[in-house]
mmCIF file of C-alpha atoms in Angstrom:
data_model
loop_
_atom_site.group_PDB
_atom_site.id
_atom_site.type_symbol
_atom_site.label_atom_id
_atom_site.label_comp_id
_atom_site.label_asym_id
_atom_site.label_seq_id
_atom_site.Cartn_x
_atom_site.Cartn_y
_atom_site.Cartn_z
ATOM 1 C CA UNK J 896 52.410 -10.089 137.369
ATOM 2 C CA UNK J 897 53.410 -6.437 135.768
ATOM 3 C CA UNK J 898 56.777 -6.348 138.357
ATOM 4 C CA UNK J 899 57.506 -9.189 136.421
ATOM 5 C CA UNK J 900 57.127 -7.912 132.993
ATOM 6 C CA UNK J 901 59.220 -5.150 134.467
ATOM 7 C CA UNK J 902 61.635 -7.180 136.211
ATOM 8 C CA UNK J 903 62.014 -9.050 132.685
ATOM 9 C CA UNK J 904 62.537 -5.562 130.683
ATOM 10 C CA UNK J 905 65.379 -4.387 133.110
ATOM 11 C CA UNK J 906 67.244 -7.480 132.929
ATOM 12 C CA UNK J 907 67.086 -7.712 129.376
ATOM 13 C CA UNK J 908 67.923 -4.223 128.248
ATOM 14 C CA UNK J 909 70.419 -4.178 131.348
ATOM 15 C CA UNK J 910 71.652 -7.607 131.255
ATOM 16 C CA UNK J 911 71.577 -7.375 135.602
ATOM 17 C CA UNK J 912 70.771 -10.166 137.535
ATOM 18 C CA UNK J 913 70.414 -10.609 140.756
ATOM 19 C CA UNK J 914 73.053 -12.418 142.281
ATOM 20 C CA UNK J 915 71.929 -16.374 142.756
ATOM 21 C CA UNK J 916 72.124 -17.175 146.014
ATOM 22 C CA UNK J 917 75.256 -19.944 147.145
ATOM 23 C CA UNK J 918 73.793 -23.780 145.852
ATOM 24 C CA UNK J 919 74.895 -26.225 148.809
ATOM 25 C CA UNK J 920 76.749 -29.136 148.753
ATOM 26 C CA UNK J 921 77.634 -31.820 150.706
ATOM 27 C CA UNK J 922 80.768 -33.132 152.140
ATOM 28 C CA UNK J 923 80.653 -36.395 154.578
ATOM 29 C CA UNK J 924 83.888 -36.831 156.866
ATOM 30 C CA UNK J 925 84.550 -40.228 158.115
ATOM 31 C CA UNK J 926 86.596 -40.218 161.423
ATOM 32 C CA UNK J 927 87.462 -43.189 163.450
ATOM 33 C CA UNK J 928 88.064 -42.910 167.444
ATOM 34 C CA UNK J 929 91.292 -45.475 168.669
ATOM 35 C CA UNK J 930 92.186 -42.835 171.943
ATOM 36 C CA UNK J 931 90.838 -45.009 174.280
ATOM 37 C CA UNK J 932 89.377 -41.425 175.466
ATOM 38 C CA UNK J 933 86.336 -39.960 173.829
ATOM 39 C CA UNK J 934 86.831 -37.657 171.640
ATOM 40 C CA UNK J 935 84.458 -34.315 170.897
ATOM 41 C CA UNK J 936 84.685 -33.140 167.223
ATOM 42 C CA UNK J 937 83.766 -30.322 165.610
ATOM 43 C CA UNK J 938 83.740 -28.366 162.193
ATOM 44 C CA UNK J 939 84.629 -25.091 161.321
ATOM 45 C CA UNK J 940 84.997 -23.539 158.110
ATOM 46 C CA UNK J 941 87.838 -21.394 157.430
ATOM 47 C CA UNK J 942 85.238 -19.034 155.078
ATOM 48 C CA UNK J 943 83.329 -17.696 157.205
ATOM 49 C CA UNK J 944 82.482 -19.233 160.289
ATOM 50 C CA UNK J 945 80.077 -20.926 160.661
ATOM 51 C CA UNK J 946 80.861 -24.070 163.595
ATOM 52 C CA UNK J 947 79.252 -27.567 162.500
ATOM 53 C CA UNK J 948 77.432 -28.945 165.347
ATOM 54 C CA UNK J 949 77.067 -25.870 166.774
ATOM 55 C CA UNK J 950 79.616 -23.724 168.984
ATOM 56 C CA UNK J 951 77.407 -25.130 171.603
ATOM 57 C CA UNK J 952 77.255 -28.658 171.643
ATOM 58 C CA UNK J 953 79.775 -31.572 169.776
ATOM 59 C CA UNK J 954 79.840 -34.660 167.674
ATOM 60 C CA UNK J 955 80.834 -37.163 170.274
ATOM 61 C CA UNK J 956 83.099 -40.124 169.535
ATOM 62 C CA UNK J 957 83.258 -42.730 171.773
ATOM 63 C CA UNK J 958 84.310 -46.248 170.966
ATOM 64 C CA UNK J 959 86.442 -47.587 167.698
ATOM 65 C CA UNK J 960 83.952 -47.261 164.728
ATOM 66 C CA UNK J 961 84.319 -45.224 161.559
ATOM 67 C CA UNK J 962 81.294 -43.029 161.887
ATOM 68 C CA UNK J 963 80.493 -40.726 159.125
ATOM 69 C CA UNK J 964 78.864 -36.520 159.432
ATOM 70 C CA UNK J 965 77.827 -35.355 156.866
ATOM 71 C CA UNK J 966 77.848 -30.745 156.578
ATOM 72 C CA UNK J 967 75.661 -29.226 155.144
ATOM 73 C CA UNK J 968 77.914 -26.619 153.438
ATOM 74 C CA UNK J 969 79.593 -23.728 150.391
ATOM 75 C CA UNK J 970 80.563 -25.846 148.006
ATOM 76 C CA UNK J 971 84.311 -23.949 147.356
ATOM 77 C CA UNK J 972 83.686 -23.529 150.937
ATOM 78 C CA UNK J 973 87.516 -24.361 153.081
ATOM 79 C CA UNK J 974 86.199 -27.020 156.391
ATOM 80 C CA UNK J 975 88.356 -27.943 159.264
ATOM 81 C CA UNK J 976 87.618 -30.909 161.882
ATOM 82 C CA UNK J 977 88.398 -30.213 165.398
ATOM 83 C CA UNK J 978 89.022 -32.997 168.441
ATOM 84 C CA UNK J 979 89.170 -32.509 171.975
ATOM 85 C CA UNK J 980 89.480 -34.730 174.876
ATOM 86 C CA UNK J 981 86.883 -33.856 178.042
ATOM 87 C CA UNK J 982 90.149 -32.746 179.829
ATOM 88 C CA UNK J 983 90.422 -30.078 177.236
ATOM 89 C CA UNK J 984 94.878 -31.563 177.425
ATOM 90 C CA UNK J 985 95.078 -33.641 174.040
ATOM 91 C CA UNK J 986 93.896 -32.154 170.654
ATOM 92 C CA UNK J 987 93.600 -33.431 166.848
ATOM 93 C CA UNK J 988 93.614 -31.311 163.814
ATOM 94 C CA UNK J 989 92.172 -27.027 165.255
ATOM 95 C CA UNK J 990 90.945 -28.196 168.281
ATOM 96 C CA UNK J 991 88.253 -27.120 170.116
ATOM 97 C CA UNK J 992 88.568 -23.727 169.115
ATOM 98 C CA UNK J 993 88.545 -24.184 165.670
ATOM 99 C CA UNK J 994 92.335 -22.063 165.928
ATOM 100 C CA UNK J 995 95.460 -24.213 165.560
ATOM 101 C CA UNK J 996 97.245 -25.908 163.054
ATOM 102 C CA UNK J 997 97.068 -28.581 161.433
ATOM 103 C CA UNK J 998 97.977 -30.754 158.103
ATOM 104 C CA UNK J 999 95.734 -32.448 156.569
ATOM 105 C CA UNK J 1000 92.746 -31.446 158.747
ATOM 106 C CA UNK J 1001 90.753 -29.960 156.265
ATOM 107 C CA UNK J 1002 88.852 -30.059 153.566
ATOM 108 C CA UNK J 1003 87.045 -28.447 150.815
ATOM 109 C CA UNK J 1004 82.853 -28.701 150.544
ATOM 110 C CA UNK J 1005 80.955 -30.348 147.421
ATOM 111 C CA UNK J 1006 84.358 -32.920 147.040
ATOM 112 C CA UNK J 1007 84.700 -36.014 147.441
ATOM 113 C CA UNK J 1008 86.833 -38.338 150.438
ATOM 114 C CA UNK J 1009 86.799 -42.164 150.214
ATOM 115 C CA UNK J 1010 89.483 -41.579 153.242
ATOM 116 C CA UNK J 1011 89.124 -42.037 157.607
ATOM 117 C CA UNK J 1012 90.453 -39.482 159.350
ATOM 118 C CA UNK J 1013 91.529 -41.791 162.321
ATOM 119 C CA UNK J 1014 91.938 -39.967 166.104
ATOM 120 C CA UNK J 1015 95.054 -41.951 168.721
#
């Protein structure tokens, strides 16, 4: 109780508030594999070094159906996808390690996108 009163008094006198936690947002990304083989996909944050689903795992796209991946991210965060085959000779977007260049393979967290990215 006393701690809360002191905190309130400090905030009132100084106008200083502690930094707010980053608000969690969602980015839904729809992809379709039109390539004749399985495509493994990862998503890379270009702002904080995070990888979805993880550095050691990938999302698997093995048929011609569209699939939507929901990513929990930070509002405004730039996220790019990287797709690759088992042989690692063919890639899409930023590739398996997230270090290739791309045109239109990135999106921003918290924005709505209706497009489906077709991998062929």
